[in-house]
Tab-separated table of C-alpha atoms in Angstrom:
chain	number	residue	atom	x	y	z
Y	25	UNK	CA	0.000	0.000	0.000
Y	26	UNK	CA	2.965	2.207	0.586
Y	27	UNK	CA	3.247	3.033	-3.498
Y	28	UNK	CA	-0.317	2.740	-4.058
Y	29	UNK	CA	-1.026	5.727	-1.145
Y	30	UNK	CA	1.944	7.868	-2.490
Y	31	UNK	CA	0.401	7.768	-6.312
Y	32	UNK	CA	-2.934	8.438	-4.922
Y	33	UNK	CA	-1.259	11.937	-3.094
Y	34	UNK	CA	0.637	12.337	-5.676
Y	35	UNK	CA	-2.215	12.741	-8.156
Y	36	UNK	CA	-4.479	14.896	-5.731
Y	37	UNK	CA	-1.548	17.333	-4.943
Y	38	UNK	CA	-0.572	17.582	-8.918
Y	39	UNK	CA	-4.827	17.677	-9.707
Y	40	UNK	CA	-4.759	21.223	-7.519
Y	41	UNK	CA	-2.047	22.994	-9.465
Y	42	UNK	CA	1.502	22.093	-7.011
Y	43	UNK	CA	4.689	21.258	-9.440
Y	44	UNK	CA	6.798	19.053	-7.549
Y	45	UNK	CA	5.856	16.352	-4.747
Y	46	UNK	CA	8.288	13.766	-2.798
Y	47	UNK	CA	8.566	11.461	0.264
Y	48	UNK	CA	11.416	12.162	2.899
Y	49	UNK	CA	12.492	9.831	5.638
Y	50	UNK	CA	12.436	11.599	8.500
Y	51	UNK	CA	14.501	9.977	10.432
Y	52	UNK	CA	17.663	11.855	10.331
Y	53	UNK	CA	16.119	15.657	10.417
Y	54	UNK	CA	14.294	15.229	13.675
Y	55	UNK	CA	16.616	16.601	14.918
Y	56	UNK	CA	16.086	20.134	13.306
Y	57	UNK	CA	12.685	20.672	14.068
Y	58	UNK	CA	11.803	23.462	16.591
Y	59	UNK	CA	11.197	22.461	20.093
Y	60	UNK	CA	7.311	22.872	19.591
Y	61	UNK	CA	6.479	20.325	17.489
Y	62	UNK	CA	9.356	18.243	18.820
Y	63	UNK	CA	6.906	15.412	20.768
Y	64	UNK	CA	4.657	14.868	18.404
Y	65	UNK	CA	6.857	14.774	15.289
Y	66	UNK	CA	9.370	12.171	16.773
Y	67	UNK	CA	6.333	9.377	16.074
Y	68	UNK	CA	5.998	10.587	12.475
Y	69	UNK	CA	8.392	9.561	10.712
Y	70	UNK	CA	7.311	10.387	6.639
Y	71	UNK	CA	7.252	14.059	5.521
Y	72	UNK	CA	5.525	14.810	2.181
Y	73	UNK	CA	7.255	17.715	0.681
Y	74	UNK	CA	4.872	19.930	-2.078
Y	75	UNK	CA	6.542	22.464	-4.269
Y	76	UNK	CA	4.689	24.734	-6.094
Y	77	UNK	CA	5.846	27.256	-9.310
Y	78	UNK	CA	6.302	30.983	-8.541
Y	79	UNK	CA	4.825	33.187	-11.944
Y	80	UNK	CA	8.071	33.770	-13.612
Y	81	UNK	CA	6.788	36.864	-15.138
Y	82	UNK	CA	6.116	38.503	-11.518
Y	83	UNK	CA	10.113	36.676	-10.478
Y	84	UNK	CA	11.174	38.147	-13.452
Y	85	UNK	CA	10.161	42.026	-12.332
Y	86	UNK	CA	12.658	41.971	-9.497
Y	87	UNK	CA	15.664	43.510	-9.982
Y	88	UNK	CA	17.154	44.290	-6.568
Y	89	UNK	CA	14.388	44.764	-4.451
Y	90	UNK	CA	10.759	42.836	-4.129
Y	91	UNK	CA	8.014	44.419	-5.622
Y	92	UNK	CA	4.304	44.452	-4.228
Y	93	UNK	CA	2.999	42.190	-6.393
Y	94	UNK	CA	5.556	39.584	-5.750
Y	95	UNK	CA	4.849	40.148	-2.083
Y	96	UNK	CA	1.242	39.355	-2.776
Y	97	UNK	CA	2.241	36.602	-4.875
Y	98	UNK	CA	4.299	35.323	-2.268
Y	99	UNK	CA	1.127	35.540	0.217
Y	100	UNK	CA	-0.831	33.701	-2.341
Y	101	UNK	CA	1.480	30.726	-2.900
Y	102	UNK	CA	1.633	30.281	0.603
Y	103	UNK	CA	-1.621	30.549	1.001
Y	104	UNK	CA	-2.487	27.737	-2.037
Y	105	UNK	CA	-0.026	25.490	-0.419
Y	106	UNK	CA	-1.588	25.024	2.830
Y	107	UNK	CA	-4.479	24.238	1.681
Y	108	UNK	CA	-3.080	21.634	-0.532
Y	109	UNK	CA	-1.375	20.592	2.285
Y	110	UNK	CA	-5.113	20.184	4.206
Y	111	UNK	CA	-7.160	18.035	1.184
Y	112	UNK	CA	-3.865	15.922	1.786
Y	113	UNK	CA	-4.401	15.636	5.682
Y	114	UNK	CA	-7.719	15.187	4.927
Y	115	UNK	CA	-6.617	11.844	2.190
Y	116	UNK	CA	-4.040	10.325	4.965
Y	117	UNK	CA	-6.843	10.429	8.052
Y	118	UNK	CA	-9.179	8.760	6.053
Y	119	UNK	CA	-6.981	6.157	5.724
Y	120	UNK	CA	-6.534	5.985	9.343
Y	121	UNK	CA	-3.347	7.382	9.723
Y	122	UNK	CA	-2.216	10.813	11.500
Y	123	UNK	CA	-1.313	13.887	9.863
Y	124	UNK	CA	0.462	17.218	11.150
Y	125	UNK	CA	0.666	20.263	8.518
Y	126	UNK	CA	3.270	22.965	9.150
Y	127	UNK	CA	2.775	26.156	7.237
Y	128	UNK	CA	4.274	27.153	4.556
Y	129	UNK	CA	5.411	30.716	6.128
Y	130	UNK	CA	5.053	30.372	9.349
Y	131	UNK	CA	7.645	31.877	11.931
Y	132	UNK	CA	7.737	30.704	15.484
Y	133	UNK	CA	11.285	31.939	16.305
Y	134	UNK	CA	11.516	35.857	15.017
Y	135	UNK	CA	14.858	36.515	16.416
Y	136	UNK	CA	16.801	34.000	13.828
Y	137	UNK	CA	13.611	33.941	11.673
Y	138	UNK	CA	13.271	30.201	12.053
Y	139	UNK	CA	9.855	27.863	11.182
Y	140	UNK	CA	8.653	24.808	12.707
Y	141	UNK	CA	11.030	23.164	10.423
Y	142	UNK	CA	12.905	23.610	7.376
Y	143	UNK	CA	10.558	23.085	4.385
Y	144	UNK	CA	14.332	23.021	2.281
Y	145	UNK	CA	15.920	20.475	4.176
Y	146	UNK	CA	12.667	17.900	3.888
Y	147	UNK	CA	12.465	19.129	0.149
Y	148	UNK	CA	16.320	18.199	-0.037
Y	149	UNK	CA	15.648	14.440	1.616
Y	150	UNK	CA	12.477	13.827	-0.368
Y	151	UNK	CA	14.614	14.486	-3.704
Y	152	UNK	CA	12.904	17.293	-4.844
Y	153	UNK	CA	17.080	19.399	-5.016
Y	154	UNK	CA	20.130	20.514	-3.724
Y	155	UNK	CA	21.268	23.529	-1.589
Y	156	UNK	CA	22.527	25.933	-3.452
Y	157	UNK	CA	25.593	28.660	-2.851
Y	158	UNK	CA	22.361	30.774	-1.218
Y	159	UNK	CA	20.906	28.299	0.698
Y	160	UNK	CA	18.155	27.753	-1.231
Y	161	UNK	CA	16.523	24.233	-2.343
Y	162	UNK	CA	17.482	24.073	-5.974
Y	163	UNK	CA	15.408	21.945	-8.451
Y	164	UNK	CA	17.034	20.389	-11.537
Y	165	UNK	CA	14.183	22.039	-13.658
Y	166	UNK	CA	12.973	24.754	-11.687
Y	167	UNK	CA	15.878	26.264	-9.853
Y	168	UNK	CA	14.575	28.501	-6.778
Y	169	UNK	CA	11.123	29.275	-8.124
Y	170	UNK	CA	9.327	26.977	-6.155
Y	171	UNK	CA	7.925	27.624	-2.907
Y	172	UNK	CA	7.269	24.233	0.185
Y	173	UNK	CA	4.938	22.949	1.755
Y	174	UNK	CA	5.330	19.714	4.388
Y	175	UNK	CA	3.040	17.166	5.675
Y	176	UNK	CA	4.214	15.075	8.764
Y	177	UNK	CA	2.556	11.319	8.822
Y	178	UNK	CA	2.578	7.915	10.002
Y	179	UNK	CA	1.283	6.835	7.041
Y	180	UNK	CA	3.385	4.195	5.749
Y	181	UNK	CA	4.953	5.938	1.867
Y	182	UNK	CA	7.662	4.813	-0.253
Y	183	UNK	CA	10.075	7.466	0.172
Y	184	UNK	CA	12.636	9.363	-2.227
Y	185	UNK	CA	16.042	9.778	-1.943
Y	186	UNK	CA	18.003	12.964	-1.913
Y	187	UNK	CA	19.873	13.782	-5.479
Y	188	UNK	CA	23.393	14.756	-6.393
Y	189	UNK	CA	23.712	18.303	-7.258
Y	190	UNK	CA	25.467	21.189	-7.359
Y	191	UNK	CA	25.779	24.867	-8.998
Y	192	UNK	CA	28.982	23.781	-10.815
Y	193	UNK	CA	30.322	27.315	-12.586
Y	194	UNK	CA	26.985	29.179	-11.538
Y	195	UNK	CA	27.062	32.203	-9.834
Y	196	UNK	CA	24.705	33.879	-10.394
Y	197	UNK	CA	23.144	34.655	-7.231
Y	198	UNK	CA	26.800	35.821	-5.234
Y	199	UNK	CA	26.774	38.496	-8.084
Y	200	UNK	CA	23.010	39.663	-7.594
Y	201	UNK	CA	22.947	39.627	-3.622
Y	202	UNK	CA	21.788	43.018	-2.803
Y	203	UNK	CA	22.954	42.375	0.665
Y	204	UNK	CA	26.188	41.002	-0.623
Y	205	UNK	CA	25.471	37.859	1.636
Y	206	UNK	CA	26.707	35.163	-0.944
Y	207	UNK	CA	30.353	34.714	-1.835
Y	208	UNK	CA	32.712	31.759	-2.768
Y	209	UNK	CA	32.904	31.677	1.130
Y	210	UNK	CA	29.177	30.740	2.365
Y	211	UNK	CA	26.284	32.367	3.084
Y	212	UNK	CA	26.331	35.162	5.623
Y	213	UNK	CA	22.788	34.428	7.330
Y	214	UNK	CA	23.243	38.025	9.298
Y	215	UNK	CA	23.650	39.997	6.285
Y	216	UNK	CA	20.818	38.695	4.696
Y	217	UNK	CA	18.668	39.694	7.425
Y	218	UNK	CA	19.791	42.646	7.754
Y	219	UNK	CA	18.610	43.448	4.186
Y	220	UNK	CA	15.528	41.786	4.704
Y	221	UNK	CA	14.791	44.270	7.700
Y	222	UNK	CA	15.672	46.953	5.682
Y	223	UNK	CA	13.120	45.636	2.484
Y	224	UNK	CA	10.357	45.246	5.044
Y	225	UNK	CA	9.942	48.733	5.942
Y	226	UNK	CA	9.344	49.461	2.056
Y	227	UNK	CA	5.902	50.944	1.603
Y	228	UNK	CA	3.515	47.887	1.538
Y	229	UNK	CA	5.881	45.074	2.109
Y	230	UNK	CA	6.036	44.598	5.705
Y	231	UNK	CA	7.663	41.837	5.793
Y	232	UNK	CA	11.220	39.625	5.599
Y	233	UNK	CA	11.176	38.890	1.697
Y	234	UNK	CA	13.571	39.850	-0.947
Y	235	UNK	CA	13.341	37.312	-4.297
Y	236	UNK	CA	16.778	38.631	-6.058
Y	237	UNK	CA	18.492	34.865	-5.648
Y	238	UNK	CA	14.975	33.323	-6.285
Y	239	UNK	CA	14.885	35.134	-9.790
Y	240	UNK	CA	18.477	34.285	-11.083
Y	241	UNK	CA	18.690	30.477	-9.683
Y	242	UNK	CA	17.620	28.995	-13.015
Y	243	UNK	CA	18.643	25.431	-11.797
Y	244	UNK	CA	20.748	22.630	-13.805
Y	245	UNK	CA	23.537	20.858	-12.175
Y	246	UNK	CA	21.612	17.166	-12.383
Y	247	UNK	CA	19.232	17.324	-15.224
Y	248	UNK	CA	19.018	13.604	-14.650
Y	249	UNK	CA	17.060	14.749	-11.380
Y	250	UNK	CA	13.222	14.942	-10.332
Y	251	UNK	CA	11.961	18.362	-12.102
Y	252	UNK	CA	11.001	17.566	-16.298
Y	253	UNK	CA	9.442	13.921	-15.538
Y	254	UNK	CA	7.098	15.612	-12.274
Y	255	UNK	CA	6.360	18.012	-14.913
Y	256	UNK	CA	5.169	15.725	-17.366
Y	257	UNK	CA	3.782	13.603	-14.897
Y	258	UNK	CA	1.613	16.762	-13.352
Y	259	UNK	CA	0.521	18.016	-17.089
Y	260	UNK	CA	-0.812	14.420	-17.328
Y	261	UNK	CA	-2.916	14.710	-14.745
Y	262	UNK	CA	-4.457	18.216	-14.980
Y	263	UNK	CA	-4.318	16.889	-18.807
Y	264	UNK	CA	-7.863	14.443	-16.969
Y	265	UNK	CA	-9.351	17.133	-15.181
């Protein structure tokens, strides 16, 4: 039943628009989950990781700062992906099984500006990408336009393993840093949100976003990869809607 579930999800999630889906074990990144969801994740041990496609004509219209309508755009994706996220709560506890959502932009620790969890790092184990020089999750198809979602369960799914990848010559996003946070060196977390501060006090942002990286992270690096075939697989099924 563990394929047969995951095919089922799979379908409903592509059937209400997402772009990528994947099963991580668990297992290894309890350990980065915040404190507050620390009891009751440590008896789920399957996270479903949903992606879903930022408009690349509104990622395209940053330049160095975000714009209001990708800051409403951002809102929306969110917004789309937890209730994706819900329909597939609602599928797993049906079958019996339990089910914890975390939000897609939720922050529960403000001082390092830290979720429930890291929807990258379950993205990364359920072989959706890679981390790139920015930090970011970085599909073979997609690059950095995608935005997470996770789904905690006990639900018994065959799970995905993480991919080989890597920028290779790319650097795109160390020259386009606006906070100059991205170097051969790392990624200076403190710099970043410094800038982010800074962009949130635009009028009508009012909040930690910036999108420069997001736009220029094109992807490549393992075009062997999950990306093209979820594609194809997704048009097929909004292809029988």
């Amino acid at each position: 039943m563990e394929e047969a579930h995951k095919q089922a999800m799979q379908s409903l999630v592509f059937s209400e628009g997402a772009s990528l889906f994947g099963v991580a074990d668990l297992t290894p990144i309890h350990h980065t989950f915040h404190t507050t969801i620390e009891s009751i994740a440590k008896s789920l041990n399957f996270g479903v990781s949903i992606g879903f496609k930022l408009s690349d004509a509104i990622i395209d219209g940053i330049i160095d700062q975000p714009t209001l309508i990708y800051k409403h755009h951002y809102k929306s994706i969110n917004y789309r992906l937890d209730q994706i996220a819900l329909k597939c709560v609602a599928f797993i506890q049906e079958k019996g099984f339990r089910a914890l959502p975390i939000p897609a932009s939720q922050v529960v620790d403000w001082e390092n500006q830290l979720g429930h969890l890291s929807h990258k790092i379950v993205g990364r184990e359920a072989g959706l990408g890679w981390f790139g020089r920015s930090t970011l999750l970085v599909n073979p198809q997609l690059g950095a336009r995608v935005r997470y979602v996770t789904i905690l369960t006990d639900m018994p799914l065959k799970t995905d393993k993480p991919i080989k990848g890597d920028c290779e010559k790319c650097k795109a996003c160390i020259v386009a840093c606006p906070a100059k946070a991205i170097s051969g060196e790392g990624y200076n977390k403190e710099k970043c949100l410094t800038k982010l501060k800074e962009f949130s006090k635009m009028p009508g942002i009012g909040q930690y976003i910036c999108g420069v990286c997001v736009k220029v992270c094109k992807g490549g690096g393992n075009k062997n990869a999950k990306g093209k075939t979820q594609l194809d697989q997704r048009a097929a099924v909004c292809g029988r809607r």
